[in-house]
PDB file of C-alpha atoms in Angstrom:
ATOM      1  CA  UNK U   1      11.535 -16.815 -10.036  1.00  0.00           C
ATOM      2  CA  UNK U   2      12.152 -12.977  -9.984  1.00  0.00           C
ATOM      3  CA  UNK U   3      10.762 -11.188  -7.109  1.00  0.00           C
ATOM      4  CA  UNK U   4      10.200  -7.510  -7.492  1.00  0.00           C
ATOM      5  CA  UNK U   5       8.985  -4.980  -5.041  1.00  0.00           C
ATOM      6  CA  UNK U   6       5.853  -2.647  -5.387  1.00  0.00           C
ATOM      7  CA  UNK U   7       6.099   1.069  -3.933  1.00  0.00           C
ATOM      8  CA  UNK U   8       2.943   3.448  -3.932  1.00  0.00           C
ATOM      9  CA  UNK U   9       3.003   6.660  -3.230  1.00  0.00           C
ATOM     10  CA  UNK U  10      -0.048   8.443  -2.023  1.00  0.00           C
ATOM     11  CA  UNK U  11      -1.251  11.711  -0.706  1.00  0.00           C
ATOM     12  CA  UNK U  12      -4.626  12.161   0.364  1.00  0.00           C
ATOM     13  CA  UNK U  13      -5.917   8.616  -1.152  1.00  0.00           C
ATOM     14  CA  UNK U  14      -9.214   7.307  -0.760  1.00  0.00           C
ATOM     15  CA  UNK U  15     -10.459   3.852  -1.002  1.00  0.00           C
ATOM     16  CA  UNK U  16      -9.389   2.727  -4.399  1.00  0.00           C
ATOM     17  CA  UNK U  17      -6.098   2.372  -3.218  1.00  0.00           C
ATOM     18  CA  UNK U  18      -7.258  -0.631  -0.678  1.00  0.00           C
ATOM     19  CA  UNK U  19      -8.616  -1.477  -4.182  1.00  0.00           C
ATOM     20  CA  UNK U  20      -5.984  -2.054  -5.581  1.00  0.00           C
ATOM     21  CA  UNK U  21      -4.358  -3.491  -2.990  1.00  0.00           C
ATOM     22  CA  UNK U  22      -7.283  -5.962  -2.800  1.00  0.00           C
ATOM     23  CA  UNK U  23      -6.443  -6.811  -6.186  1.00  0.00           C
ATOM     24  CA  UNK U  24      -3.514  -7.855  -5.500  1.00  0.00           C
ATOM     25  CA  UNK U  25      -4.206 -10.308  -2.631  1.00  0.00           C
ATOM     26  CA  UNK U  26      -7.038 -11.986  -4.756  1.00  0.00           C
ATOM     27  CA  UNK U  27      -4.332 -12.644  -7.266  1.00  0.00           C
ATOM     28  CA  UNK U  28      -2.203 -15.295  -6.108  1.00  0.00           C
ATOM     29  CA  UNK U  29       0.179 -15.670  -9.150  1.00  0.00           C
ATOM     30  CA  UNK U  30       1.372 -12.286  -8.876  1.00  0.00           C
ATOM     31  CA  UNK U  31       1.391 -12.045  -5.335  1.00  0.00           C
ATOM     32  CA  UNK U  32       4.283 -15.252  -5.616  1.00  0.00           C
ATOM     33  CA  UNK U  33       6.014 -12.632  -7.791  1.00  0.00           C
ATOM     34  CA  UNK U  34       5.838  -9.869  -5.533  1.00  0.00           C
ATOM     35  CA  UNK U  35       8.667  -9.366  -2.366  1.00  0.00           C
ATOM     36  CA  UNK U  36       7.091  -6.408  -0.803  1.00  0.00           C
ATOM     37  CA  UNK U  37       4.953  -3.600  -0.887  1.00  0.00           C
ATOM     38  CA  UNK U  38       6.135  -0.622   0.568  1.00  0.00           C
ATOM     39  CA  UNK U  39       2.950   2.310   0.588  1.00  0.00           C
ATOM     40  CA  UNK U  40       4.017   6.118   1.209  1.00  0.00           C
ATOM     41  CA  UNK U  41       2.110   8.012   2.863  1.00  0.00           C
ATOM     42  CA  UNK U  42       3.358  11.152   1.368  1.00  0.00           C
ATOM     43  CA  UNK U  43       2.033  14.051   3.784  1.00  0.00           C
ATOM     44  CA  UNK U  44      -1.769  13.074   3.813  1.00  0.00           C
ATOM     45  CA  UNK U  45      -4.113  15.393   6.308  1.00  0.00           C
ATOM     46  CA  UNK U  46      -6.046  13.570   9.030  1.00  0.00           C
ATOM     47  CA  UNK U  47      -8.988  12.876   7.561  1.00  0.00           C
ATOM     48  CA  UNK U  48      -7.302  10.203   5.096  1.00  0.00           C
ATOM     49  CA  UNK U  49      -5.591   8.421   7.574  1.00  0.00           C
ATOM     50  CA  UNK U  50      -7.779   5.824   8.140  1.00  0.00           C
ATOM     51  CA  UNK U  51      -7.199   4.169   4.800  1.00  0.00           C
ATOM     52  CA  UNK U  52      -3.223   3.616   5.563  1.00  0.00           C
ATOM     53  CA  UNK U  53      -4.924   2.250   8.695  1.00  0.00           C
ATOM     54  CA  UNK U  54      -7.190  -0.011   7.124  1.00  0.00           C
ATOM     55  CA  UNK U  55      -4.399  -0.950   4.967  1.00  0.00           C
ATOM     56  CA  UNK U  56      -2.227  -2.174   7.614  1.00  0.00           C
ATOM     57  CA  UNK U  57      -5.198  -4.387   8.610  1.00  0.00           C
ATOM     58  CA  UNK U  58      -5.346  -6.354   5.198  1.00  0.00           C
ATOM     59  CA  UNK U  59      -3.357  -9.779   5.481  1.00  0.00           C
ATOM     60  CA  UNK U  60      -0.188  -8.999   4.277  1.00  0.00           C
ATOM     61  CA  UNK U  61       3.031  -9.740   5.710  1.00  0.00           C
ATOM     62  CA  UNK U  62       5.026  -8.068   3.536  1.00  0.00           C
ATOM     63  CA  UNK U  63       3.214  -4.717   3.959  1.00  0.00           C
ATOM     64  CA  UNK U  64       5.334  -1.921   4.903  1.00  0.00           C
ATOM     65  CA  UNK U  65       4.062   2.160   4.985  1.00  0.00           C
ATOM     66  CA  UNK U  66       6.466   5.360   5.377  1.00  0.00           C
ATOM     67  CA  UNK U  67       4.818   8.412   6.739  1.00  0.00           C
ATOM     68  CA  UNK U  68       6.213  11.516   6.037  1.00  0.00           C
ATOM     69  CA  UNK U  69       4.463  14.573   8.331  1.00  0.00           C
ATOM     70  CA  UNK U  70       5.184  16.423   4.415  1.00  0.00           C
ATOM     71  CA  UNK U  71       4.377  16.056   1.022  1.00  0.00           C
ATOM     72  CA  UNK U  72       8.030  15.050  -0.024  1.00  0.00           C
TER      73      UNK U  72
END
């Protein structure tokens, strides 16, 4: 089976990306399909930190996010 990887990038997101994320997980064929996600944070302010941290709390294993301190 061919396993691809998933990359996001997001500045400033809000809740719809745990969304889609969600979406994901309650999808079990694709997940099979699916290698990795890798998530950028790319330069988000403060306040919208909490959703990369609520995203490292879903149950994923193969969950990885970048933060970059600027939008890149």
């Amino acid at each position: 089976m061919e396993q691809i990887n998933v990359i996001i990038p997001a500045l400033n997101p809000d809740k719809k990306l745990i969304a889609l994320i969600r979406d994901f997980i309650d999808a079990p064929e694709l997940m099979q399909k699916i290698r990795a996600f890798i998530i950028v944070d790319d330069g988000s302010d403060s306040d919208h930190q909490p959703i990369f941290t609520q995203l490292e709390q879903l149950p994923l294993n193969n969950l990885t996010i970048l933060h970059h301190t600027q939008s890149r």
